[in-house]
PDB file of C-alpha atoms and ligand atoms in Angstrom:
ATOM      1  CA  UNK A   1       8.879 -15.233  -0.998  1.00  0.00           C
ATOM      2  CA  UNK A   2       7.930 -12.211  -2.846  1.00  0.00           C
ATOM      3  CA  UNK A   3       4.126 -11.780  -3.836  1.00  0.00           C
ATOM      4  CA  UNK A   4       1.691  -9.308  -5.392  1.00  0.00           C
ATOM      5  CA  UNK A   5      -1.727  -9.306  -4.371  1.00  0.00           C
ATOM      6  CA  UNK A   6      -4.558  -8.009  -6.649  1.00  0.00           C
ATOM      7  CA  UNK A   7      -8.276  -7.790  -6.095  1.00  0.00           C
ATOM      8  CA  UNK A   8     -11.200  -5.394  -6.748  1.00  0.00           C
ATOM      9  CA  UNK A   9     -12.491  -3.086  -4.225  1.00  0.00           C
ATOM     10  CA  UNK A  10     -14.711  -5.560  -2.098  1.00  0.00           C
ATOM     11  CA  UNK A  11     -12.660  -8.605  -2.953  1.00  0.00           C
ATOM     12  CA  UNK A  12     -11.196  -8.884   0.727  1.00  0.00           C
ATOM     13  CA  UNK A  13      -7.787  -8.108  -0.190  1.00  0.00           C
ATOM     14  CA  UNK A  14      -7.099  -6.110   2.668  1.00  0.00           C
ATOM     15  CA  UNK A  15      -8.177  -8.761   5.170  1.00  0.00           C
ATOM     16  CA  UNK A  16      -6.250 -11.460   3.436  1.00  0.00           C
ATOM     17  CA  UNK A  17      -3.119  -9.153   2.902  1.00  0.00           C
ATOM     18  CA  UNK A  18      -2.921  -9.157   6.870  1.00  0.00           C
ATOM     19  CA  UNK A  19      -3.268 -12.969   7.484  1.00  0.00           C
ATOM     20  CA  UNK A  20      -0.851 -13.759   4.647  1.00  0.00           C
ATOM     21  CA  UNK A  21       1.785 -11.240   6.249  1.00  0.00           C
ATOM     22  CA  UNK A  22       1.398 -12.952   9.738  1.00  0.00           C
ATOM     23  CA  UNK A  23       1.220 -16.519   8.448  1.00  0.00           C
ATOM     24  CA  UNK A  24       4.373 -16.315   6.189  1.00  0.00           C
ATOM     25  CA  UNK A  25       6.412 -13.369   7.924  1.00  0.00           C
ATOM     26  CA  UNK A  26       6.267 -10.900   5.120  1.00  0.00           C
ATOM     27  CA  UNK A  27       6.539  -6.952   4.878  1.00  0.00           C
ATOM     28  CA  UNK A  28       3.228  -6.078   3.765  1.00  0.00           C
ATOM     29  CA  UNK A  29       3.733  -2.947   1.804  1.00  0.00           C
ATOM     30  CA  UNK A  30       1.089  -0.887  -0.238  1.00  0.00           C
ATOM     31  CA  UNK A  31       1.985   1.950  -2.474  1.00  0.00           C
ATOM     32  CA  UNK A  32       0.396   4.389  -0.386  1.00  0.00           C
ATOM     33  CA  UNK A  33       2.794   3.561   2.358  1.00  0.00           C
ATOM     34  CA  UNK A  34       5.538   4.007  -0.143  1.00  0.00           C
ATOM     35  CA  UNK A  35       4.456   7.387  -1.385  1.00  0.00           C
ATOM     36  CA  UNK A  36       3.879   8.601   2.296  1.00  0.00           C
ATOM     37  CA  UNK A  37       7.057   7.501   3.586  1.00  0.00           C
ATOM     38  CA  UNK A  38       8.960   9.258   0.629  1.00  0.00           C
ATOM     39  CA  UNK A  39       6.994  12.645   1.120  1.00  0.00           C
ATOM     40  CA  UNK A  40       7.372  12.853   4.725  1.00  0.00           C
ATOM     41  CA  UNK A  41      11.219  11.876   4.472  1.00  0.00           C
ATOM     42  CA  UNK A  42      11.382  14.677   1.814  1.00  0.00           C
ATOM     43  CA  UNK A  43      13.274  12.515  -0.743  1.00  0.00           C
ATOM     44  CA  UNK A  44      13.696  13.827  -4.419  1.00  0.00           C
ATOM     45  CA  UNK A  45      11.171  11.304  -5.452  1.00  0.00           C
ATOM     46  CA  UNK A  46       8.708  11.996  -2.679  1.00  0.00           C
ATOM     47  CA  UNK A  47       8.868  15.836  -3.618  1.00  0.00           C
ATOM     48  CA  UNK A  48       8.372  15.205  -7.294  1.00  0.00           C
ATOM     49  CA  UNK A  49       5.485  12.805  -6.510  1.00  0.00           C
ATOM     50  CA  UNK A  50       3.887  15.311  -4.190  1.00  0.00           C
ATOM     51  CA  UNK A  51       4.421  18.201  -6.836  1.00  0.00           C
ATOM     52  CA  UNK A  52       2.115  15.812  -9.397  1.00  0.00           C
ATOM     53  CA  UNK A  53      -0.418  14.897  -6.710  1.00  0.00           C
ATOM     54  CA  UNK A  54      -0.836  18.626  -5.780  1.00  0.00           C
ATOM     55  CA  UNK A  55      -1.570  19.571  -9.145  1.00  0.00           C
ATOM     56  CA  UNK A  56      -4.322  16.820  -9.361  1.00  0.00           C
ATOM     57  CA  UNK A  57      -2.074  14.904 -11.745  1.00  0.00           C
ATOM     58  CA  UNK A  58      -1.019  11.047 -11.629  1.00  0.00           C
ATOM     59  CA  UNK A  59       2.464  10.369 -10.534  1.00  0.00           C
ATOM     60  CA  UNK A  60       4.106   9.147 -13.801  1.00  0.00           C
ATOM     61  CA  UNK A  61       4.985   5.452 -13.485  1.00  0.00           C
ATOM     62  CA  UNK A  62       8.777   6.406 -13.655  1.00  0.00           C
ATOM     63  CA  UNK A  63       8.544   7.932 -10.434  1.00  0.00           C
ATOM     64  CA  UNK A  64       6.378   5.132  -8.899  1.00  0.00           C
ATOM     65  CA  UNK A  65       8.500   2.646  -9.902  1.00  0.00           C
ATOM     66  CA  UNK A  66      11.836   3.791  -8.682  1.00  0.00           C
ATOM     67  CA  UNK A  67      10.246   4.587  -5.291  1.00  0.00           C
ATOM     68  CA  UNK A  68       8.812   1.034  -4.855  1.00  0.00           C
ATOM     69  CA  UNK A  69      12.129  -0.397  -5.973  1.00  0.00           C
ATOM     70  CA  UNK A  70      13.954   1.935  -3.290  1.00  0.00           C
ATOM     71  CA  UNK A  71      11.669   1.133  -0.591  1.00  0.00           C
ATOM     72  CA  UNK A  72      11.997  -2.389  -0.984  1.00  0.00           C
ATOM     73  CA  UNK A  73      15.809  -2.433  -1.285  1.00  0.00           C
ATOM     74  CA  UNK A  74      15.884  -0.165   1.806  1.00  0.00           C
ATOM     75  CA  UNK A  75      13.920  -2.014   4.146  1.00  0.00           C
ATOM     76  CA  UNK A  76      15.853  -2.754   7.306  1.00  0.00           C
ATOM     77  CA  UNK A  77      14.462  -6.376   8.037  1.00  0.00           C
ATOM     78  CA  UNK A  78      13.758  -8.031   4.709  1.00  0.00           C
ATOM     79  CA  UNK A  79      11.694 -10.917   6.671  1.00  0.00           C
ATOM     80  CA  UNK A  80      10.616 -13.496   4.383  1.00  0.00           C
ATOM     81  CA  UNK A  81       9.842 -11.410   1.416  1.00  0.00           C
ATOM     82  CA  UNK A  82       7.411  -8.876   0.649  1.00  0.00           C
ATOM     83  CA  UNK A  83       3.509  -8.669  -0.085  1.00  0.00           C
ATOM     84  CA  UNK A  84       2.869  -5.767  -2.539  1.00  0.00           C
ATOM     85  CA  UNK A  85      -0.385  -4.361  -2.534  1.00  0.00           C
ATOM     86  CA  UNK A  86      -1.708  -1.610  -4.856  1.00  0.00           C
ATOM     87  CA  UNK A  87       1.358  -2.402  -7.313  1.00  0.00           C
ATOM     88  CA  UNK A  88       1.930  -3.063 -10.385  1.00  0.00           C
ATOM     89  CA  UNK A  89      -1.235  -0.975 -11.209  1.00  0.00           C
ATOM     90  CA  UNK A  90      -0.579  -1.106 -14.886  1.00  0.00           C
ATOM     91  CA  UNK A  91       1.196  -3.320 -17.411  1.00  0.00           C
ATOM     92  CA  UNK A  92       3.903  -0.683 -17.847  1.00  0.00           C
ATOM     93  CA  UNK A  93       4.597  -0.856 -14.212  1.00  0.00           C
ATOM     94  CA  UNK A  94       4.897  -4.461 -14.385  1.00  0.00           C
ATOM     95  CA  UNK A  95       7.104  -4.529 -17.145  1.00  0.00           C
ATOM     96  CA  UNK A  96       9.270  -1.822 -15.656  1.00  0.00           C
ATOM     97  CA  UNK A  97       9.497  -3.755 -12.369  1.00  0.00           C
ATOM     98  CA  UNK A  98      10.568  -6.659 -13.930  1.00  0.00           C
ATOM     99  CA  UNK A  99      13.176  -5.059 -15.526  1.00  0.00           C
ATOM    100  CA  UNK A 100      14.386  -3.310 -12.403  1.00  0.00           C
ATOM    101  CA  UNK A 101      14.316  -6.551 -10.361  1.00  0.00           C
ATOM    102  CA  UNK A 102      15.473  -9.320 -12.692  1.00  0.00           C
ATOM    103  CA  UNK A 103      18.170 -11.291 -11.322  1.00  0.00           C
ATOM    104  CA  UNK A 104      17.766  -9.850  -7.849  1.00  0.00           C
ATOM    105  CA  UNK A 105      16.407 -11.180  -4.693  1.00  0.00           C
ATOM    106  CA  UNK A 106      13.350  -8.595  -5.220  1.00  0.00           C
ATOM    107  CA  UNK A 107      11.830 -10.540  -8.316  1.00  0.00           C
ATOM    108  CA  UNK A 108       8.420 -11.236  -7.788  1.00  0.00           C
ATOM    109  CA  UNK A 109       7.601 -15.093  -7.185  1.00  0.00           C
ATOM    110  CA  UNK A 110       3.682 -15.162  -6.878  1.00  0.00           C
ATOM    111  CA  UNK A 111       0.744 -13.577  -7.773  1.00  0.00           C
ATOM    112  CA  UNK A 112      -2.493 -13.856  -5.881  1.00  0.00           C
ATOM    113  CA  UNK A 113      -5.638 -12.825  -7.581  1.00  0.00           C
ATOM    114  CA  UNK A 114      -8.697 -12.502  -5.401  1.00  0.00           C
ATOM    115  CA  UNK A 115     -11.337 -13.155  -7.850  1.00  0.00           C
ATOM    116  CA  UNK A 116     -14.918 -12.077  -7.156  1.00  0.00           C
ATOM    117  CA  UNK A 117     -17.779 -12.000  -9.497  1.00  0.00           C
ATOM    118  CA  UNK A 118     -19.132  -8.347 -10.715  1.00  0.00           C
ATOM    119  CA  UNK A 119     -22.520  -9.058  -8.930  1.00  0.00           C
ATOM    120  CA  UNK A 120     -21.185 -10.375  -5.600  1.00  0.00           C
ATOM    121  CA  UNK A 121     -18.733  -7.270  -5.234  1.00  0.00           C
ATOM    122  CA  UNK A 122     -21.902  -5.158  -6.179  1.00  0.00           C
ATOM    123  CA  UNK A 123     -23.878  -6.952  -3.171  1.00  0.00           C
ATOM    124  CA  UNK A 124     -20.874  -6.457  -0.916  1.00  0.00           C
ATOM    125  CA  UNK A 125     -20.484  -2.804  -1.581  1.00  0.00           C
ATOM    126  CA  UNK A 126     -23.560  -1.266  -2.230  1.00  0.00           C
ATOM    127  CA  UNK A 127     -25.126  -3.310   0.612  1.00  0.00           C
ATOM    128  CA  UNK A 128     -22.649  -2.043   3.197  1.00  0.00           C
ATOM    129  CA  UNK A 129     -24.168   0.145   6.028  1.00  0.00           C
ATOM    130  CA  UNK A 130     -22.044   1.442   8.916  1.00  0.00           C
ATOM    131  CA  UNK A 131     -22.617   2.812  12.332  1.00  0.00           C
ATOM    132  CA  UNK A 132     -20.926   5.966  12.610  1.00  0.00           C
ATOM    133  CA  UNK A 133     -21.415   5.884  16.448  1.00  0.00           C
ATOM    134  CA  UNK A 134     -19.684   2.406  17.223  1.00  0.00           C
ATOM    135  CA  UNK A 135     -18.122   1.550  13.929  1.00  0.00           C
ATOM    136  CA  UNK A 136     -20.130  -1.479  13.446  1.00  0.00           C
ATOM    137  CA  UNK A 137     -20.332  -2.633   9.888  1.00  0.00           C
ATOM    138  CA  UNK A 138     -23.419  -4.406   8.410  1.00  0.00           C
ATOM    139  CA  UNK A 139     -24.495  -5.633   4.954  1.00  0.00           C
ATOM    140  CA  UNK A 140     -28.239  -5.536   4.066  1.00  0.00           C
ATOM    141  CA  UNK A 141     -27.903  -8.696   2.074  1.00  0.00           C
ATOM    142  CA  UNK A 142     -25.301 -10.930   4.141  1.00  0.00           C
ATOM    143  CA  UNK A 143     -25.573  -9.319   7.671  1.00  0.00           C
ATOM    144  CA  UNK A 144     -28.633  -7.390   8.102  1.00  0.00           C
ATOM    145  CA  UNK A 145     -29.640  -5.606  11.223  1.00  0.00           C
ATOM    146  CA  UNK A 146     -32.853  -6.482  13.270  1.00  0.00           C
ATOM    147  CA  UNK A 147     -34.480  -3.286  12.742  1.00  0.00           C
ATOM    148  CA  UNK A 148     -33.743  -1.898   9.099  1.00  0.00           C
ATOM    149  CA  UNK A 149     -31.499   1.055   9.079  1.00  0.00           C
ATOM    150  CA  UNK A 150     -30.565   0.926  13.130  1.00  0.00           C
ATOM    151  CA  UNK A 151     -27.565  -0.366  14.667  1.00  0.00           C
ATOM    152  CA  UNK A 152     -28.168  -3.621  16.767  1.00  0.00           C
ATOM    153  CA  UNK A 153     -25.292  -2.482  19.121  1.00  0.00           C
ATOM    154  CA  UNK A 154     -26.236   1.004  19.758  1.00  0.00           C
ATOM    155  CA  UNK A 155     -29.264   2.060  18.207  1.00  0.00           C
ATOM    156  CA  UNK A 156     -28.051   4.657  16.137  1.00  0.00           C
ATOM    157  CA  UNK A 157     -28.983   5.078  12.454  1.00  0.00           C
ATOM    158  CA  UNK A 158     -26.891   3.619   9.901  1.00  0.00           C
ATOM    159  CA  UNK A 159     -25.242   5.527   7.038  1.00  0.00           C
ATOM    160  CA  UNK A 160     -23.943   4.503   3.613  1.00  0.00           C
ATOM    161  CA  UNK A 161     -20.682   5.748   2.143  1.00  0.00           C
ATOM    162  CA  UNK A 162     -21.528   8.223  -0.781  1.00  0.00           C
ATOM    163  CA  UNK A 163     -19.164   6.243  -3.199  1.00  0.00           C
ATOM    164  CA  UNK A 164     -20.814   2.860  -2.028  1.00  0.00           C
ATOM    165  CA  UNK A 165     -23.303   3.212  -4.937  1.00  0.00           C
ATOM    166  CA  UNK A 166     -23.754   1.086  -8.004  1.00  0.00           C
ATOM    167  CA  UNK A 167     -22.570   3.890 -10.457  1.00  0.00           C
ATOM    168  CA  UNK A 168     -19.492   4.956  -8.800  1.00  0.00           C
ATOM    169  CA  UNK A 169     -18.724   1.353  -8.106  1.00  0.00           C
ATOM    170  CA  UNK A 170     -19.210   0.090 -11.750  1.00  0.00           C
ATOM    171  CA  UNK A 171     -16.600   3.146 -12.432  1.00  0.00           C
ATOM    172  CA  UNK A 172     -14.060   1.798  -9.892  1.00  0.00           C
ATOM    173  CA  UNK A 173     -14.538  -1.843 -11.098  1.00  0.00           C
ATOM    174  CA  UNK A 174     -14.214  -0.904 -14.771  1.00  0.00           C
ATOM    175  CA  UNK A 175     -10.963   1.061 -13.877  1.00  0.00           C
ATOM    176  CA  UNK A 176      -9.564  -1.857 -12.013  1.00  0.00           C
ATOM    177  CA  UNK A 177     -10.533  -4.579 -14.642  1.00  0.00           C
ATOM    178  CA  UNK A 178      -8.779  -2.359 -17.207  1.00  0.00           C
ATOM    179  CA  UNK A 179      -5.773  -2.089 -15.362  1.00  0.00           C
ATOM    180  CA  UNK A 180      -5.432  -5.371 -13.940  1.00  0.00           C
ATOM    181  CA  UNK A 181      -6.395  -7.716 -16.715  1.00  0.00           C
ATOM    182  CA  UNK A 182      -3.270  -6.726 -18.810  1.00  0.00           C
ATOM    183  CA  UNK A 183      -1.172  -7.366 -15.920  1.00  0.00           C
ATOM    184  CA  UNK A 184      -2.526 -10.897 -15.141  1.00  0.00           C
ATOM    185  CA  UNK A 185      -2.360 -11.694 -18.976  1.00  0.00           C
ATOM    186  CA  UNK A 186       1.172 -10.684 -18.795  1.00  0.00           C
ATOM    187  CA  UNK A 187       2.314 -12.885 -15.776  1.00  0.00           C
ATOM    188  CA  UNK A 188       0.045 -15.732 -16.682  1.00  0.00           C
ATOM    189  CA  UNK A 189       2.422 -17.472 -19.049  1.00  0.00           C
ATOM    190  CA  UNK A 190       5.295 -17.336 -16.563  1.00  0.00           C
ATOM    191  CA  UNK A 191       3.110 -19.817 -14.261  1.00  0.00           C
ATOM    192  CA  UNK A 192       3.000 -17.649 -11.241  1.00  0.00           C
ATOM    193  CA  UNK A 193      -0.705 -16.362 -11.158  1.00  0.00           C
ATOM    194  CA  UNK A 194      -3.089 -17.799  -8.616  1.00  0.00           C
ATOM    195  CA  UNK A 195      -6.664 -17.270  -9.109  1.00  0.00           C
ATOM    196  CA  UNK A 196      -8.310 -17.588  -5.630  1.00  0.00           C
ATOM    197  CA  UNK A 197     -12.228 -17.951  -5.788  1.00  0.00           C
ATOM    198  CA  UNK A 198     -12.898 -15.105  -3.258  1.00  0.00           C
ATOM    199  CA  UNK A 199     -16.762 -15.056  -3.694  1.00  0.00           C
ATOM    200  CA  UNK A 200     -16.826 -17.740  -0.656  1.00  0.00           C
ATOM    201  CA  UNK A 201     -16.635 -16.876   2.823  1.00  0.00           C
ATOM    202  CA  UNK A 202     -13.549 -15.850   4.630  1.00  0.00           C
ATOM    203  CA  UNK A 203     -13.390 -19.212   6.390  1.00  0.00           C
ATOM    204  CA  UNK A 204     -13.459 -21.177   3.408  1.00  0.00           C
ATOM    205  CA  UNK A 205     -11.192 -18.972   1.528  1.00  0.00           C
ATOM    206  CA  UNK A 206      -8.267 -18.876   3.926  1.00  0.00           C
ATOM    207  CA  UNK A 207      -7.103 -22.317   3.924  1.00  0.00           C
ATOM    208  CA  UNK A 208      -7.029 -22.467   0.278  1.00  0.00           C
ATOM    209  CA  UNK A 209      -5.056 -19.469  -0.081  1.00  0.00           C
ATOM    210  CA  UNK A 210      -2.597 -20.589   2.315  1.00  0.00           C
ATOM    211  CA  UNK A 211      -2.227 -23.895   0.668  1.00  0.00           C
ATOM    212  CA  UNK A 212      -1.564 -22.279  -2.886  1.00  0.00           C
ATOM    213  CA  UNK A 213       1.018 -19.938  -1.170  1.00  0.00           C
ATOM    214  CA  UNK A 214       3.027 -22.942   0.186  1.00  0.00           C
ATOM    215  CA  UNK A 215       3.282 -24.880  -3.002  1.00  0.00           C
TER     216      UNK A 215
HETATM  217 ZN1  LIG B 301     -23.738   1.271  16.441  1.00  0.00          ZN
END
């Protein structure tokens, strides 16, 4: 089974990816991993990608697409398939990937969309506070500390990540929506998109997600 997982920042995509990977014995691959492997290995594609990112430019789709395909082709243990995270990021990438994998065992079978409302994502992200000392993560709405701004575990002051504010979140969410919506619209008629209501708690989401993937 080959899966793309998509979800906005704060949708719980990372956590559920780890669970899906375990449950279905898949290779969990993010585009970040693929870039790092190519750059570390000094491949031609890796060097090209590095040159772009060093100039502060986006790596062109053509290079990204080739890297993803080669990475998937060259996996030593193919397991039961892949769970691809962070790709395709755009409609062009989706179309190119389809073209590259048509009729092969790399074709995508399922697309999981972790669907969370804008308001809920805002609460999750702007409410997040972390303790730098012990690493505990809190949320002022859903997991508050006993004393405001102070870690329950170790008594250290909590901090908020700079880009966890509403303005920069809006930019990130808009960028995500602009890129993702056309990708989802492209795959929807093929009947392989599963929208998961990821506004619920982890305990409620996982059984639904698992059953959806088993179908
Ligand atoms: Zn602490």
